[in-house]
Coordinates of C-alpha atoms and ligand atoms in Angstrom, one line a residue:
X1 CA 18.4 20.7 -1.2
X2 CA 16.2 21.8 -4.0
X3 CA 12.5 22.4 -3.4
X4 CA 10.3 20.1 -5.5
X5 CA 7.1 21.1 -7.2
X6 CA 4.4 18.5 -6.3
X7 CA 0.7 18.0 -7.0
X8 CA -1.8 15.6 -5.4
X9 CA -4.8 14.6 -7.5
X10 CA -7.5 13.0 -5.3
X11 CA -6.0 14.7 -2.3
X12 CA -9.1 14.3 -0.2
X13 CA -9.2 10.5 -0.5
X14 CA -7.4 7.8 1.4
X15 CA -4.2 7.8 -0.7
X16 CA -4.4 11.5 -1.1
X17 CA -4.6 12.2 2.6
X18 CA -1.7 9.9 3.3
X19 CA 0.3 11.8 0.6
X20 CA -0.7 15.1 2.2
X21 CA 0.4 13.8 5.5
X22 CA 3.9 12.9 4.2
X23 CA 4.3 16.3 2.4
X24 CA 3.1 18.2 5.5
X25 CA 5.8 16.6 7.6
X26 CA 8.5 18.2 5.5
X27 CA 6.9 21.4 4.1
X28 CA 10.2 23.2 3.3
X29 CA 11.1 20.5 0.7
X30 CA 8.0 21.0 -1.4
X31 CA 6.3 23.7 -3.4
X32 CA 2.7 22.4 -3.7
X33 CA 1.3 23.3 -7.1
X34 CA -2.2 21.7 -7.1
X35 CA -4.4 19.8 -4.8
X36 CA -7.7 18.3 -6.1
X37 CA -10.8 16.7 -4.7
X38 CA -14.4 16.3 -5.6
X39 CA -17.2 16.4 -2.9
X40 CA -15.1 17.1 0.2
X41 CA -14.2 20.7 -0.4
X42 CA -13.8 21.5 3.3
X43 CA -10.9 19.1 3.5
X44 CA -9.5 20.3 0.2
X45 CA -9.6 23.9 1.3
X46 CA -8.0 23.1 4.6
X47 CA -5.1 21.2 3.1
X48 CA -4.6 23.7 0.3
X49 CA -4.2 26.4 2.9
X50 CA -2.0 24.3 5.2
X51 CA 0.3 23.4 2.3
X52 CA 0.1 26.8 0.7
X53 CA -0.9 25.3 -2.7
X54 CA -1.1 27.4 -5.8
X55 CA -4.5 26.1 -6.8
X56 CA -7.2 23.9 -5.3
X57 CA -9.5 22.2 -7.8
X58 CA -12.8 20.4 -7.1
X59 CA -14.1 18.1 -9.9
X60 CA -17.6 19.2 -9.0
X61 CA -18.4 22.5 -10.8
X62 CA -21.4 23.2 -8.6
X63 CA -19.1 23.6 -5.6
X64 CA -16.9 26.3 -7.1
X65 CA -18.5 29.2 -5.2
X66 CA -18.3 27.3 -1.9
X67 CA -14.6 26.5 -2.5
X68 CA -13.9 30.1 -3.4
X69 CA -15.6 31.2 -0.2
X70 CA -13.5 28.8 1.9
X71 CA -10.3 29.9 0.3
X72 CA -11.0 33.7 0.4
X73 CA -8.0 35.6 1.6
X74 CA -5.7 32.6 1.7
X75 CA -3.9 33.3 -1.6
X76 CA -4.9 29.9 -2.9
X77 CA -6.7 30.0 -6.3
X78 CA -9.9 28.0 -6.6
X79 CA -11.1 26.2 -9.7
X80 CA -13.6 23.5 -10.6
X81 CA -14.6 20.9 -13.3
X82 CA -12.8 18.4 -15.5
X83 CA -11.2 21.1 -17.6
X84 CA -9.8 22.8 -14.6
X85 CA -8.5 19.4 -13.4
X86 CA -6.6 19.0 -16.7
X87 CA -5.3 22.5 -16.6
X88 CA -4.0 21.9 -13.1
X89 CA -2.3 18.7 -14.2
X90 CA -0.7 20.6 -17.1
X91 CA 1.0 23.1 -14.7
X92 CA 4.7 22.3 -14.4
X93 CA 5.3 20.0 -11.6
X94 CA 8.2 17.6 -10.8
X95 CA 6.0 14.9 -9.1
X96 CA 2.3 14.3 -9.4
X97 CA 0.3 11.8 -7.3
X98 CA -2.5 10.3 -9.3
X99 CA -5.0 9.2 -6.7
X100 CA -8.4 10.1 -8.2
X101 CA -10.6 7.0 -8.0
X102 CA -11.9 5.5 -11.3
X103 CA -11.4 6.2 -15.0
X104 CA -11.8 10.0 -14.2
X105 CA -8.1 9.8 -13.2
X106 CA -6.9 8.9 -16.7
X107 CA -7.0 12.3 -18.3
X108 CA -5.2 14.3 -15.6
X109 CA -2.6 11.5 -15.4
X110 CA -1.9 11.8 -19.1
X111 CA -1.7 15.7 -18.8
X112 CA 0.8 15.3 -16.0
X113 CA 2.9 12.9 -18.1
X114 CA 2.7 15.3 -21.1
X115 CA 4.4 18.0 -19.2
X116 CA 7.1 15.6 -18.2
X117 CA 6.3 15.1 -14.5
X118 CA 7.1 11.9 -12.6
X119 CA 3.7 10.3 -12.1
X120 CA 3.2 8.4 -8.8
X121 CA 0.4 6.2 -10.0
X122 CA -2.2 5.0 -7.5
X123 CA -5.1 5.2 -9.9
X124 CA -5.0 1.6 -11.2
X125 CA -7.9 2.2 -13.5
X126 CA -5.7 4.3 -15.9
X127 CA -3.3 1.4 -16.4
X128 CA -6.1 -1.1 -16.8
X129 CA -8.2 0.8 -19.2
X130 CA -5.4 2.5 -21.2
X131 CA -2.1 0.9 -20.2
X132 CA -0.4 1.2 -23.7
X133 CA -1.5 4.8 -24.0
X134 CA -0.2 5.8 -20.5
X135 CA 3.1 4.0 -21.2
X136 CA 3.5 5.5 -24.6
X137 CA 2.7 9.0 -23.3
X138 CA 5.4 8.6 -20.6
X139 CA 7.9 7.4 -23.2
X140 CA 7.1 10.2 -25.7
X141 CA 7.7 12.9 -23.0
X142 CA 10.5 11.2 -21.1
X143 CA 8.3 11.1 -18.0
X144 CA 8.6 8.4 -15.4
X145 CA 5.8 6.4 -13.8
X146 CA 6.3 5.0 -10.3
X147 CA 3.8 2.4 -9.0
X148 CA 2.0 3.3 -5.8
X149 CA -0.1 0.2 -5.4
X150 CA 1.7 -1.7 -2.6
X151 CA 2.1 -4.9 -4.7
X152 CA 3.6 -3.1 -7.7
X153 CA 5.8 -0.9 -5.5
X154 CA 7.0 -4.2 -3.9
X155 CA 7.8 -5.7 -7.3
X156 CA 9.5 -2.5 -8.5
X157 CA 11.7 -2.6 -5.3
X158 CA 12.5 -6.3 -5.7
X159 CA 13.6 -5.7 -9.3
X160 CA 16.0 -2.9 -8.5
X161 CA 19.4 -3.9 -10.1
X162 CA 17.9 -7.0 -11.6
X163 CA 17.7 -8.1 -15.2
X164 CA 14.1 -8.8 -16.4
X165 CA 15.4 -11.6 -18.5
X166 CA 16.2 -13.5 -15.2
X167 CA 12.7 -13.2 -13.9
X168 CA 10.6 -16.3 -14.1
X169 CA 7.5 -15.2 -12.2
X170 CA 5.9 -12.4 -10.3
X171 CA 3.7 -13.2 -7.4
X172 CA 1.3 -10.6 -6.1
X173 CA -0.4 -11.3 -2.8
X174 CA -4.0 -10.8 -1.8
X175 CA -5.5 -10.6 1.7
X176 CA -8.7 -12.2 0.5
X177 CA -10.7 -9.3 1.7
X178 CA -13.8 -9.3 3.9
X179 CA -15.3 -12.6 2.7
X180 CA -12.2 -14.8 2.5
X181 CA -13.5 -17.3 4.9
X182 CA -17.3 -16.9 4.5
X183 CA -19.2 -20.0 3.4
X184 CA -19.8 -19.7 -0.4
X185 CA -23.6 -20.0 -0.1
X186 CA -23.7 -16.9 2.2
X187 CA -21.8 -14.6 -0.2
X188 CA -25.0 -13.6 -2.1
X189 CA -26.4 -12.1 1.1
X190 CA -23.3 -10.0 1.8
X191 CA -24.3 -6.4 2.7
X192 CA -22.7 -3.2 1.6
X193 CA -21.5 -2.5 5.2
X194 CA -19.9 -6.0 5.4
X195 CA -18.2 -5.6 2.0
X196 CA -16.9 -2.2 3.0
X197 CA -14.8 -3.4 5.9
X198 CA -11.3 -4.7 5.2
X199 CA -9.5 -7.0 7.7
X200 CA -6.1 -5.3 7.3
X201 CA -6.0 -2.2 5.1
X202 CA -7.7 1.2 5.7
X203 CA -8.7 2.3 2.2
X204 CA -11.4 4.1 0.3
X205 CA -14.8 2.3 0.1
X206 CA -14.6 1.3 -3.6
X207 CA -11.3 -0.4 -3.4
X208 CA -12.3 -2.1 -0.1
X209 CA -15.3 -3.7 -1.8
X210 CA -13.1 -4.5 -4.8
X211 CA -10.8 -6.4 -2.4
X212 CA -13.7 -8.5 -1.1
X213 CA -14.7 -9.4 -4.6
X214 CA -11.0 -9.7 -5.8
X215 CA -11.8 -7.2 -8.6
X216 CA -9.0 -5.2 -7.0
X217 CA -6.5 -8.1 -7.5
X218 CA -7.9 -8.7 -11.0
X219 CA -7.0 -5.1 -11.8
X220 CA -3.6 -5.6 -10.3
X221 CA -3.0 -8.7 -12.5
X222 CA -3.5 -6.5 -15.5
X223 CA -1.4 -3.7 -14.0
X224 CA 1.5 -6.1 -13.4
X225 CA 1.5 -7.0 -17.0
X226 CA 1.5 -3.4 -18.1
X227 CA 4.1 -2.2 -15.6
X228 CA 6.6 -5.0 -15.9
X229 CA 5.9 -6.5 -19.4
X230 CA 5.4 -10.0 -18.0
X231 CA 3.3 -12.6 -19.8
X232 CA 0.0 -13.5 -18.1
X233 CA 1.4 -16.9 -17.4
X234 CA 4.3 -15.4 -15.4
X235 CA 1.9 -13.6 -13.0
X236 CA 0.5 -15.5 -10.0
X237 CA -1.9 -14.5 -7.2
X238 CA -1.3 -15.9 -3.8
X239 CA -3.7 -15.4 -0.9
X240 CA -1.8 -14.2 2.2
X241 CA -4.2 -13.2 5.0
X242 CA -1.7 -11.3 7.0
X243 CA -0.9 -8.7 4.2
X244 CA 2.8 -8.5 5.3
X245 CA 4.4 -9.8 2.1
X246 CA 3.1 -7.6 -0.7
X247 CA 4.7 -9.3 -3.7
X248 CA 7.5 -11.7 -4.6
X249 CA 9.7 -12.0 -7.7
X250 CA 11.0 -15.4 -8.6
X251 CA 14.3 -15.6 -10.6
X252 CA 15.7 -18.3 -12.8
X253 CA 18.1 -19.5 -10.1
X254 CA 15.1 -20.4 -7.9
X255 CA 15.4 -17.4 -5.6
X256 CA 12.3 -15.6 -4.5
X257 CA 12.7 -12.0 -3.4
X258 CA 9.9 -11.0 -1.2
X259 CA 9.0 -7.5 -0.1
X260 CA 7.8 -7.5 3.5
X261 CA 6.2 -4.5 5.2
X262 CA 3.3 -3.4 7.3
X263 CA 0.0 -2.8 5.6
X264 CA 0.4 1.0 5.5
X265 CA 0.1 2.8 2.2
X266 CA 2.5 5.5 3.5
X267 CA 5.3 3.1 2.7
X268 CA 4.6 2.8 -1.1
X269 CA 3.6 6.5 -1.3
X270 CA 6.7 7.6 0.6
X271 CA 8.9 5.3 -1.6
X272 CA 7.5 6.9 -4.7
X273 CA 7.8 10.4 -3.2
X274 CA 11.5 10.0 -2.3
X275 CA 12.6 7.7 -5.1
X276 CA 15.4 7.2 -6.0
X277 CA 16.4 7.8 -2.4
X278 CA 15.0 6.0 0.7
X279 CA 14.0 8.3 3.5
X280 CA 12.7 7.6 7.0
X281 CA 9.0 7.0 6.9
X282 CA 6.5 7.0 9.8
X283 CA 5.4 3.4 9.4
X284 CA 5.4 0.5 11.9
X285 CA 8.6 -1.6 12.0
X286 CA 7.5 -5.2 11.9
X287 CA 8.3 -7.5 14.8
X288 CA 8.3 -10.8 13.0
X289 CA 9.0 -12.8 16.2
X290 CA 5.8 -11.4 17.6
X291 CA 3.8 -12.0 14.4
X292 CA 5.1 -15.6 14.5
X293 CA 3.7 -17.1 11.3
X294 CA 2.8 -15.9 7.8
X295 CA 0.4 -18.1 5.9
X296 CA -0.4 -18.6 2.2
X297 CA -3.0 -20.4 0.1
X298 CA -4.0 -20.6 -3.5
X299 CA -6.9 -18.4 -4.7
X300 CA -10.3 -20.0 -5.2
X301 CA -11.7 -19.3 -8.7
X302 CA -15.3 -20.1 -7.5
X303 CA -15.2 -17.6 -4.7
X304 CA -13.4 -15.0 -6.8
X305 CA -14.4 -15.2 -10.5
X306 CA -12.9 -11.8 -11.1
X307 CA -9.4 -13.4 -11.4
X308 CA -10.5 -15.6 -14.3
X309 CA -12.1 -12.5 -16.0
X310 CA -8.8 -10.6 -15.7
X311 CA -6.9 -13.5 -17.4
X312 CA -9.5 -13.3 -20.2
X313 CA -8.9 -9.6 -20.5
X314 CA -5.2 -10.1 -20.8
X315 CA -5.7 -12.8 -23.4
X316 CA -8.0 -10.5 -25.5
X317 CA -5.7 -7.4 -25.3
X318 CA -6.6 -4.3 -27.2
X319 CA -9.4 -2.3 -25.4
X320 CA -10.7 -5.2 -23.4
X321 CA -9.2 -3.6 -20.3
X322 CA -11.3 -0.4 -20.9
X323 CA -14.4 -2.6 -21.2
X324 CA -13.5 -4.5 -18.1
X325 CA -12.8 -1.5 -16.0
X326 CA -16.0 0.4 -17.0
X327 CA -18.1 -2.7 -16.5
X328 CA -16.5 -3.3 -13.1
X329 CA -17.0 0.3 -12.0
X330 CA -20.6 0.2 -13.0
X331 CA -21.3 -3.1 -11.4
X332 CA -19.8 -1.7 -8.2
X333 CA -22.1 1.4 -8.5
X334 CA -25.0 -1.0 -8.9
X335 CA -24.0 -2.9 -5.7
X336 CA -23.5 0.3 -3.7
X337 CA -26.9 1.5 -4.9
X338 CA -28.5 -1.7 -3.7
X339 CA -29.5 -2.8 -7.2
X340 CA -27.1 -5.8 -7.5
X341 CA -26.2 -8.5 -5.1
X342 CA -22.5 -8.9 -4.2
X343 CA -22.3 -12.1 -6.2
X344 CA -24.0 -10.6 -9.3
X345 CA -21.2 -8.1 -10.0
X346 CA -18.9 -10.6 -11.8
X347 CA -21.8 -11.8 -13.9
X348 CA -22.4 -8.2 -15.1
X349 CA -18.7 -7.8 -16.0
X350 CA -18.6 -11.1 -17.8
X351 CA -21.8 -10.4 -19.8
X352 CA -20.5 -6.9 -20.8
X353 CA -17.1 -8.4 -21.9
X354 CA -18.9 -10.9 -24.1
X355 CA -21.3 -8.3 -25.6
X356 CA -18.6 -5.8 -26.5
X357 CA -16.3 -8.6 -27.7
X358 CA -19.0 -9.6 -30.1
X359 CA -18.5 -6.3 -31.8
X360 CA -14.8 -6.8 -32.2
X361 CA -14.3 -3.3 -33.7
X362 CA -14.3 -1.7 -30.3
X363 CA -11.8 -4.1 -28.9
X364 CA -9.5 -3.5 -31.9
X365 CA -9.8 0.3 -31.9
X366 CA -6.6 2.3 -31.7
X367 CA -5.8 3.2 -28.1
X368 CA -6.4 7.0 -28.1
X369 CA -7.9 8.9 -25.2
X370 CA -11.1 9.5 -27.3
X371 CA -11.4 5.8 -28.2
X372 CA -10.9 4.7 -24.6
X373 CA -13.5 7.1 -23.4
X374 CA -15.9 5.9 -26.1
X375 CA -15.4 2.3 -25.2
X376 CA -15.7 3.2 -21.5
X377 CA -19.1 4.9 -22.3
X378 CA -20.4 2.0 -24.3
X379 CA -19.4 -0.5 -21.7
X380 CA -21.0 1.5 -18.9
X381 CA -24.3 1.7 -20.9
X382 CA -24.2 -2.1 -21.5
X383 CA -23.5 -2.7 -17.8
X384 CA -26.4 -0.6 -16.7
X385 CA -28.7 -2.5 -19.1
X386 CA -27.4 -5.8 -17.5
X387 CA -28.0 -4.4 -14.0
X388 CA -31.6 -3.4 -14.9
X389 CA -32.2 -6.9 -16.2
X390 CA -30.8 -8.6 -13.2
X391 CA -32.5 -6.2 -10.7
X392 CA -35.8 -6.6 -12.6
Ligands
NDP1 P1 -11.0 7.4 -2.2 O1 -12.4 7.1 -2.6 O2 -10.6 7.5 -0.7 O3 -10.6 8.9 -2.8 C1 -10.8 9.2 -4.1 C2 -10.4 10.6 -4.5 O4 -10.8 10.9 -5.8 C3 -11.0 11.7 -3.6 O5 -10.1 12.8 -3.5 C4 -12.2 12.1 -4.3 O6 -12.7 13.3 -3.9 C5 -11.7 12.1 -5.7 N1 -12.8 11.9 -6.8 C6 -13.8 11.1 -6.7 N2 -14.5 11.1 -7.9 C7 -13.9 12.0 -8.7 C8 -14.1 12.5 -10.0 N3 -15.1 12.0 -10.7 N4 -13.2 13.3 -10.5 C9 -12.1 13.8 -9.8 N5 -11.9 13.3 -8.5 C10 -12.7 12.4 -8.0 O7 -10.1 6.4 -3.0 P2 -8.7 5.8 -2.6 O8 -7.8 6.9 -2.1 O9 -8.9 4.6 -1.8 O10 -8.1 5.3 -4.0 C11 -7.7 6.2 -5.0 C12 -7.1 5.4 -6.2 O11 -5.9 4.7 -5.7 C13 -8.0 4.3 -6.7 O12 -7.7 4.2 -8.1 C14 -7.6 3.1 -6.0 O13 -7.8 1.9 -6.7 C15 -6.1 3.3 -5.9 N6 -5.4 2.6 -4.7 C16 -5.8 2.9 -3.5 C17 -5.2 2.2 -2.4 C18 -5.7 2.5 -1.0 O14 -5.0 2.0 -0.1 N7 -6.7 3.3 -0.7 C19 -4.1 1.3 -2.6 C20 -3.7 1.2 -4.0 C21 -4.4 1.8 -5.0 P3 -13.8 13.6 -2.7 O15 -13.4 12.6 -1.6 O16 -13.5 15.0 -2.3 O17 -15.1 13.3 -3.2

């Protein structure tokens, strides 16, 4: 069996650590090119040494000396900063996990595609803020993108061997997050600790809060459109508190193909790692008789305004996704910093979308990396202005 060259961007995070875990179980099958992190350089150095990576990169330039110190005598090269991240992504690899959180994951993902690597895409922000650019870059360099989000991995799997022309609808499920059953009038008092605790999934803090606000599902609606080329009307969100069915695809003969599996990201990561084969994965085997019942309900637009905003973004097209993502990331920063209430985040995003939409030139700009980053910058500035107004 040939040894594959693999890299993990965002290796110190929740997705990254699960990826490292799967690679470490079969070390002879992989030659690890690059592992990257940001603040957690102890974990980065430990994993880079364990997997004998060629290079370990921290996004934080001020930590380079510390990282060098930790890697002294190991034979692993140390590097730091955004340029070093891109250089690492440009090193020839067969498979690259994109699991940096936020728009910071966009550029390394593009660099990996430009050198023809298969991109296992967890970083949903890249597809939301620059979907067309990511897809075009993949096409231009004959590179493949494999979805890692559990919902999109599920849709991808349900579509194997199927004709897209026979697809009527795609249903992505949502657990409903931490506040699914809270009385609406208490949501504005939700604390950071309460929003950071997910009923089913163990994930990074930002995506956990985004699950409570449904901004995560809103991002996934946009991702579904980009990945599978569906119209917005074909994509439905279904609240499914047990998080066992990740997505369903409905066909023109009335059949619904559902992907059922435990809420463990190692399934979607492992599927992308081993694709097109299936290999044994260390995830729970579901005992449906013990589980007994799976339940479903329609999403509530009042509780989760993010879903309506995502539909507006799909309607507007162009760079609206970049505005949405940047405003959402900034509103989340504001909530984490204690400057915004939980229920104020959606208002910030809506106001920023309207403000940038008023200057249509930004929405209509050609989708290049520079333009996306410029729109991202403008939207973040507008969002901070909104946060200051609301906090004041
Ligand atoms: P985490 O917050 O757990 O990890 C984020 C990773 O990105 C860490 O390695 C972190 O480094 C690194 N990082 C943070 N900021 C920067 C930066 N500015 N530049 C470069 N690297 C940076 O996030 P998750 O693993 O939860 O999520 C990663 C991505 O995957 C997100 O886009 C998320 O939406 C998506 N996703 C996550 C799922 C999950 O189950 N967790 C499911 C589906 C998608 P450090 O920790 O060293 O600071």
